[in-house]
């Protein structure tokens, strides 16, 4: 069974540029999560989807971050414009439902110059 | 909001048993406790999950006391490849109110 797929694995951009990350969850998983992980810290939840509905986006900085999960499968996380402080690893995870075990992708390491 | 506390780091030698404890005073009644392992440049990997008492699988055991305000991950006979960061995860609430809080992580270093 394929795991959670994320792309790109690495991205380097200049500040004020836009950037997008893509996530393909495990087949059949209804719940999808985006996390941000700074160096030396645990993952912090940005947004959680139940199918195509964002049920928790309270930690998503909505002035510059946006996300979508069309058709309840793949998801895209966007930052526009990027700031220096956005440099981090962006992790995607999925689970069968909100109470089930989360499985993580390898992450996208973003560097903003 | 569930908050978890873990030791920042631990050292051990190959072949020893390692116990890592996580405190989660505000765990919700219906929440499970999950532990993850993370290597550099990889996403967290599921190790074990439990609700109460003791759970054991092929790689670890999880001990949860009756009050469920803490949990202990036990790794038997660690090897060099167990050097990683270990996180506990608890939830808080249901549905849109559900909060998922990772601990700060424990860096386990296994020495030869």
XYZ file of C-alpha atoms in Angstrom:
225
model
C 0.000 0.000 0.000
C 1.375 3.409 -0.976
C 1.922 5.885 1.801
C 1.211 9.595 1.889
C 2.884 11.309 -1.047
C 4.073 14.896 -0.932
C 5.731 17.094 -3.505
C 8.017 18.796 -3.888
C 10.402 17.464 -1.249
C 12.413 20.664 -1.228
C 11.614 24.195 -2.310
C 13.718 27.346 -2.206
C 12.090 30.670 -2.983
C 12.663 34.342 -2.377
C 10.472 36.215 0.050
C 7.227 37.635 -1.319
C 7.014 34.813 -3.881
C 4.117 32.355 -3.869
C 4.598 28.650 -3.206
C 2.368 25.591 -3.243
C 2.674 22.138 -1.721
C 0.774 19.066 -2.854
C -0.356 16.040 -0.864
C -1.897 12.743 -1.959
C -3.214 10.843 1.083
C -3.488 7.102 1.536
C -6.364 5.728 -0.507
C -9.596 5.621 1.459
C -8.455 8.008 4.162
C -11.125 10.614 4.811
C -9.159 12.847 7.158
C -6.230 14.916 5.941
C -3.937 17.125 7.985
C -1.370 19.781 7.199
C 1.271 20.452 9.822
C 4.141 22.880 10.101
C 7.321 21.741 11.803
C 10.056 24.144 12.788
C 13.547 22.886 13.502
C 13.741 21.157 16.855
C 10.021 21.328 17.526
C 7.048 19.046 17.205
C 4.568 19.325 14.343
C 1.924 22.034 14.726
C -1.458 21.530 13.108
C -2.385 24.072 10.440
C -5.581 22.621 9.061
C -7.606 19.426 9.201
C -10.034 18.172 6.562
C -12.861 15.681 6.871
C -13.369 14.733 3.219
C -13.495 18.078 1.419
C -14.551 20.107 4.463
C -12.008 22.044 6.508
C -13.193 21.276 10.047
C -10.329 22.970 11.861
C -8.358 25.824 10.347
C -8.011 27.875 13.501
C -4.197 27.787 13.355
C -3.918 28.626 9.662
C -2.648 32.188 9.048
C -5.381 33.077 6.642
C -3.878 36.348 5.475
C -1.249 34.458 3.499
C -2.004 30.742 3.754
C -4.762 28.907 1.945
C -5.596 25.262 1.410
C -8.022 23.191 -0.555
C -9.003 19.566 -0.838
C -11.059 19.208 -3.980
C -13.122 16.009 -4.275
C -11.931 14.991 -0.831
C -8.711 13.359 -2.030
C -5.609 15.378 -2.941
C -4.861 18.614 -1.144
C -2.850 21.730 -1.869
C -1.420 24.175 0.653
C -0.444 27.598 -0.653
C 1.491 30.516 0.772
C 1.259 33.900 -0.889
C 3.371 35.876 -0.309
C 6.005 33.866 1.532
C 7.936 35.440 4.405
C 11.316 34.562 5.861
C 9.619 33.075 8.927
C 7.752 30.554 6.788
C 10.930 28.520 6.349
C 10.041 25.142 7.850
C 8.990 21.617 6.962
C 5.387 21.237 5.888
C 3.990 17.795 6.684
C 0.865 16.169 5.357
C -0.821 13.287 7.156
C -3.949 11.239 6.630
C -6.148 8.879 8.624
C -9.268 6.795 8.061
C -11.216 9.145 10.309
C -10.544 11.757 12.960
C -9.987 9.222 15.737
C -7.737 6.881 13.745
C -3.965 6.721 13.542
C -2.334 9.398 11.427
C 0.185 8.433 8.764
C 2.640 11.088 7.664
C 4.283 11.917 4.386
C 7.989 12.792 4.111
C 7.311 16.530 4.208
C 8.316 19.489 2.071
C 11.255 21.526 3.321
C 10.675 25.178 2.438
C 13.490 27.706 2.518
C 12.584 31.365 2.046
C 15.538 33.628 1.197
C -6.259 22.465 24.976
C -4.367 19.280 25.692
C -0.744 19.953 26.598
C 1.980 17.375 26.721
C 5.369 17.405 28.405
C 8.297 15.147 27.566
C 11.985 15.122 28.498
C 14.038 16.980 25.909
C 16.660 14.279 25.530
C 17.775 10.858 26.744
C 20.884 8.787 26.206
C 21.096 5.020 26.329
C 23.418 2.198 25.360
C 22.739 -0.557 22.892
C 20.822 -3.461 24.360
C 19.256 -1.478 27.181
C 15.553 -0.867 27.776
C 14.488 2.752 27.348
C 11.415 4.331 28.921
C 10.156 7.728 27.755
C 7.334 9.365 29.693
C 4.830 11.924 28.436
C 2.571 13.955 30.733
C -0.881 14.930 29.443
C -2.954 16.278 32.304
C -5.940 17.445 30.212
C -6.491 14.357 28.087
C -10.119 13.919 27.022
C -12.112 10.897 28.144
C -12.349 9.374 24.681
C -8.868 10.215 23.441
C -6.150 7.762 22.587
C -2.455 8.304 23.175
C -0.202 7.794 20.198
C 3.566 7.709 19.943
C 5.575 8.522 16.869
C 9.228 8.174 15.874
C 10.909 10.685 13.601
C 14.239 10.468 11.816
C 15.896 13.514 10.225
C 14.324 14.556 6.911
C 11.403 12.149 7.366
C 7.848 12.467 8.573
C 6.846 10.991 11.933
C 6.275 7.231 11.867
C 3.593 5.521 13.964
C 4.938 3.328 16.758
C 2.085 2.443 19.093
C -1.292 3.618 20.329
C -3.233 2.923 23.492
C -6.154 4.006 25.618
C -5.469 2.516 29.035
C -3.360 -0.078 30.890
C -0.769 -1.727 28.668
C -0.380 -2.226 24.938
C 2.426 -4.179 23.299
C 3.403 -4.669 19.688
C 6.458 -5.987 17.920
C 8.543 -2.869 18.533
C 7.389 -1.268 21.791
C 5.124 -1.295 24.816
C 2.946 1.499 26.076
C 2.010 1.828 29.740
C -0.892 4.066 30.747
C -1.896 4.468 34.422
C -5.502 4.468 35.522
C -5.780 8.265 35.627
C -4.382 8.458 32.045
C -2.568 11.697 32.851
C 0.691 10.263 31.603
C 2.012 7.473 29.438
C 5.335 5.683 29.107
C 6.783 4.361 25.889
C 9.080 1.407 26.492
C 11.613 0.330 23.886
C 13.225 -3.024 24.708
C 16.870 -3.632 23.865
C 17.492 -0.499 21.800
C 19.941 -0.425 18.916
C 21.826 2.399 17.217
C 19.041 2.648 14.635
C 16.585 3.648 17.371
C 18.326 7.020 17.640
C 15.531 9.429 16.733
C 13.055 11.922 18.144
C 10.008 10.418 19.836
C 6.716 12.311 20.106
C 3.532 11.602 22.013
C 0.265 12.814 20.558
C -3.039 13.257 22.339
C -6.278 14.745 21.144
C -8.649 17.005 22.944
C -12.325 17.251 22.063
C -14.280 16.001 19.099
C -15.126 17.226 15.631
C -14.345 20.843 14.869
C -13.259 21.375 18.484
C -10.681 18.624 18.314
C -7.184 19.820 19.054
C -4.183 17.682 18.222
C -1.135 18.497 20.249
C 2.268 16.974 19.743
C 4.724 17.060 22.598
C 8.025 18.824 22.146
C 9.673 15.516 21.453
C 12.401 13.517 23.144
C 15.709 13.096 21.335
C 16.879 9.569 22.095
C 20.528 8.891 21.410
C 21.676 5.289 21.531
C 25.385 4.898 22.132
C 27.497 1.864 21.198
